[in-house]
Amino acid sequence: VTFPVVGVVGGGQLARMLQPPAVALGVRLALLASSPDEAAAQVIPATTVGDEKAYDDLLAFAKSCDVLTFDHEQVPSEHLRGLVEAGIAVRPGPDALVHAQDKGVMRARLFELGIPCPRHRIVEDPDAAASFAAEVVGWPLVLKPVRGGYDGKGVWTIESPADRAIGQPFLAGVDVLAEERVGLVRELSAVVARSPQGQAVAYPVVESFQENGICVEVVAPAPGLSDDVAREAQRIALKIAAELDVVGVLAVELFETPAGGLLVNELAMRPHNTGHWSIDGAVTSQFENHLRAVLDLPLGSPRAVAPWSVMVNVLGGGLEETFSAYRHVLARDPGLKVHWYGKSVRPGRKVGHVTVVGSNLDSARDRARHAAAYLRGDIDE
Amino acid sequence: VTFPVVGVVGGGQLARMLQPPAVALGVRLALLASSPDEAAAQVIPATTVGDEKAYDDLLAFAKSCDVLTFDHEQVPSEHLRGLVEAGIAVRPGPDALVHAQDKGVMRARLFELGIPCPRHRIVEDPDAAASFAAEVVGWPLVLKPVRGGYDGKGVWTIESPADRAIGQPFLAGVDVLAEERVGLVRELSAVVARSPQGQAVAYPVVESFQENGICVEVVAPAPGLSDDVAREAQRIALKIAAELDVVGVLAVELFETPAGGLLVNELAMRPHNTGHWSIDGAVTSQFENHLRAVLDLPLGSPRAVAPWSVMVNVLGGGLEETFSAYRHVLARDPGLKVHWYGKSVRPGRKVGHVTVVGSNLDSARDRARHAAAYLRGDIDE
């Protein structure tokens, strides 16, 4: 067999969604999962159960693969550097990935590159945080431990110096990034993919909607976004990908201010929730382009296939018997695309998403929201 | 877990291409394959290696599944009847499937239903075949053993009574279907999907192009096809699906005569090569709708997402090092969709296909043909 094996560390839904394009391309996936029941382990035959935090497990797994990539950014940098020294192709590499692992490193590097970010300071204790607010950015203040955290976990908004929650972020045992609360904004995301040779493609810039810090809805492209701002967002993402030598998908989450200014919020170096619409709405999905990129294959067109795509996450809610609910949502909307992750349903957990692709935004949004609400058990018709 | 398991008998590329929509829908596939290296076994974790011609293997496999379906039509009818008696949900059922297994049964049933077919007669020896030609349809005469045969195997065209090949079809040990050679036609295919409840959807009617009896190219929709003839082809396919109680995908291969008349050539009760374009070119692929149908879920929209889709098969040729060839075809055409089956390359064997979706037919056809020829090793730039 002359086809390469892509090793994926982490068995979540992002690894799972790499399997359909791997099947199409004839690329073989191998998976390092923490249990045989994880989302991706259910659909990838070559699954190894191991500890992704243990170097020996990582190395043994990596040696069976042609290239190593990731479902998430939680693998320790020192292990990744060890793998690179052992001759493993790690994509994205540890020197790129650290910018998605450590918000302090990320902010410092973006500052060097002249890329606009919220005003911020790395602080070591609540007093330093309060001083930064009092002296520079005012209240409320946003605090994030520099490592860990995702889906709204690991972000605190502190209303005033009297807010006793100001001590919480420091309990994580790492430095804390203090940032201004950027008001009256909307959130955009610029997803790009980049290959080791430096070829890169930029997806249409999307708008994402959050509830309690968790992405609940994505509209592609971002409604009403000016061409200039869209191009600027793509330019920022492509510049970050190139300067940080990212290989694979990079998602740059941005704030758009009322005046059309852009500030970088977060980076993710893997397929991202704000790119899920591309499975059904783009010529080449972010998952296929992630595979192509880590294999150093030419990238596919990121063009949208229709004027609008709306993706709505399904968060675990009151409904546990999901499969029965399919009958209803699939009957009601023959154009609906349902994606299910094979995870047990727990409140607030991302267990699937739905996408509607079409020429009318309002209709697509209504259809996608309805299906997600029904699958979550929030409505019963 | 409340999600059902769909058991698929046969490990070829059709079973393989069921895996991406199963991953999306959260449906679990189980596979009965003849070897762990088969196309589908590479991508479906729950693979059992067994003999699909052995009733005990079939029954043991079927008992682990919620519903049984097929990669091909080669499973003996008597076994399938036994499974049904044992309480297994077999979809399509044996009484439907026999019409795709036995051309004699198929022709007789279509005649009863008043569906136009080529003039034909079931014959037991070369003399009877020659008499049918001499008395009714003339020469050349088409002969097909009523069972077995696919991809051009199992079809003989006999030019005259002196053609000694006339004895060959009778060596298969089954009756032979003798048919008129319908001249000056093009080949169409009407693919439909039908659920146990009787819901059905019809894909756009396509034109297929054969070389040496093997489908090499499919254009969706069939160029220049009148609306009336397209509707008639869909009506014929939907009628056959309903009357034969087909569950899953049914492909009806048709001859279109110069006057716009339609004659049914063959039936297939599974996802079909003439429907592969739908993976990239339709809202819901034939593979997703096959899964939905056998699970009695509502069917998805079969609508095309663009004016034209062109699918070209990649047959094994001179090129064995396929993966390197990817670099070239993917670089040359970022919109190309490549599908590879994980099979070893042998001359004439279907090892993959490519699809181009777009608004210009000539361009889409040129691009798809070029990529397939390059991947086959016929051209080197």
PDB file of N, CA and C in Angstrom, chain A residues 75 163 191 253 258 311 323 370:
ATOM      1  N   VAL A  75      -1.844  18.292  24.106  1.00  0.00           N
ATOM      2  CA  VAL A  75      -0.637  17.474  24.263  1.00  0.00           C
ATOM      3  C   VAL A  75       0.519  18.366  24.711  1.00  0.00           C
ATOM      4  N   ASP A 163     -15.506  42.297  43.119  1.00  0.00           N
ATOM      5  CA  ASP A 163     -15.985  40.979  42.655  1.00  0.00           C
ATOM      6  C   ASP A 163     -15.014  39.907  43.135  1.00  0.00           C
ATOM      7  N   VAL A 191     -11.037  31.133   9.059  1.00  0.00           N
ATOM      8  CA  VAL A 191     -10.426  29.803   9.033  1.00  0.00           C
ATOM      9  C   VAL A 191      -9.580  29.691   7.773  1.00  0.00           C
ATOM     10  N   GLU A 253     -10.179  33.579  15.786  1.00  0.00           N
ATOM     11  CA  GLU A 253     -11.407  34.199  16.271  1.00  0.00           C
ATOM     12  C   GLU A 253     -11.145  35.679  16.488  1.00  0.00           C
ATOM     13  N   PRO A 258     -17.649  48.202  16.333  1.00  0.00           N
ATOM     14  CA  PRO A 258     -18.672  48.899  15.542  1.00  0.00           C
ATOM     15  C   PRO A 258     -18.087  49.707  14.388  1.00  0.00           C
ATOM     16  N   MET A 311     -24.819  26.893  10.507  1.00  0.00           N
ATOM     17  CA  MET A 311     -24.567  25.730  11.348  1.00  0.00           C
ATOM     18  C   MET A 311     -25.010  26.035  12.767  1.00  0.00           C
ATOM     19  N   PHE A 323     -32.218   9.330  18.543  1.00  0.00           N
ATOM     20  CA  PHE A 323     -32.488   8.745  17.239  1.00  0.00           C
ATOM     21  C   PHE A 323     -33.949   8.895  16.834  1.00  0.00           C
ATOM     22  N   HIS A 370     -34.417  25.481  14.352  1.00  0.00           N
ATOM     23  CA  HIS A 370     -35.529  24.615  14.736  1.00  0.00           C
ATOM     24  C   HIS A 370     -35.057  23.181  14.945  1.00  0.00           C
TER      25      HIS A 370
END
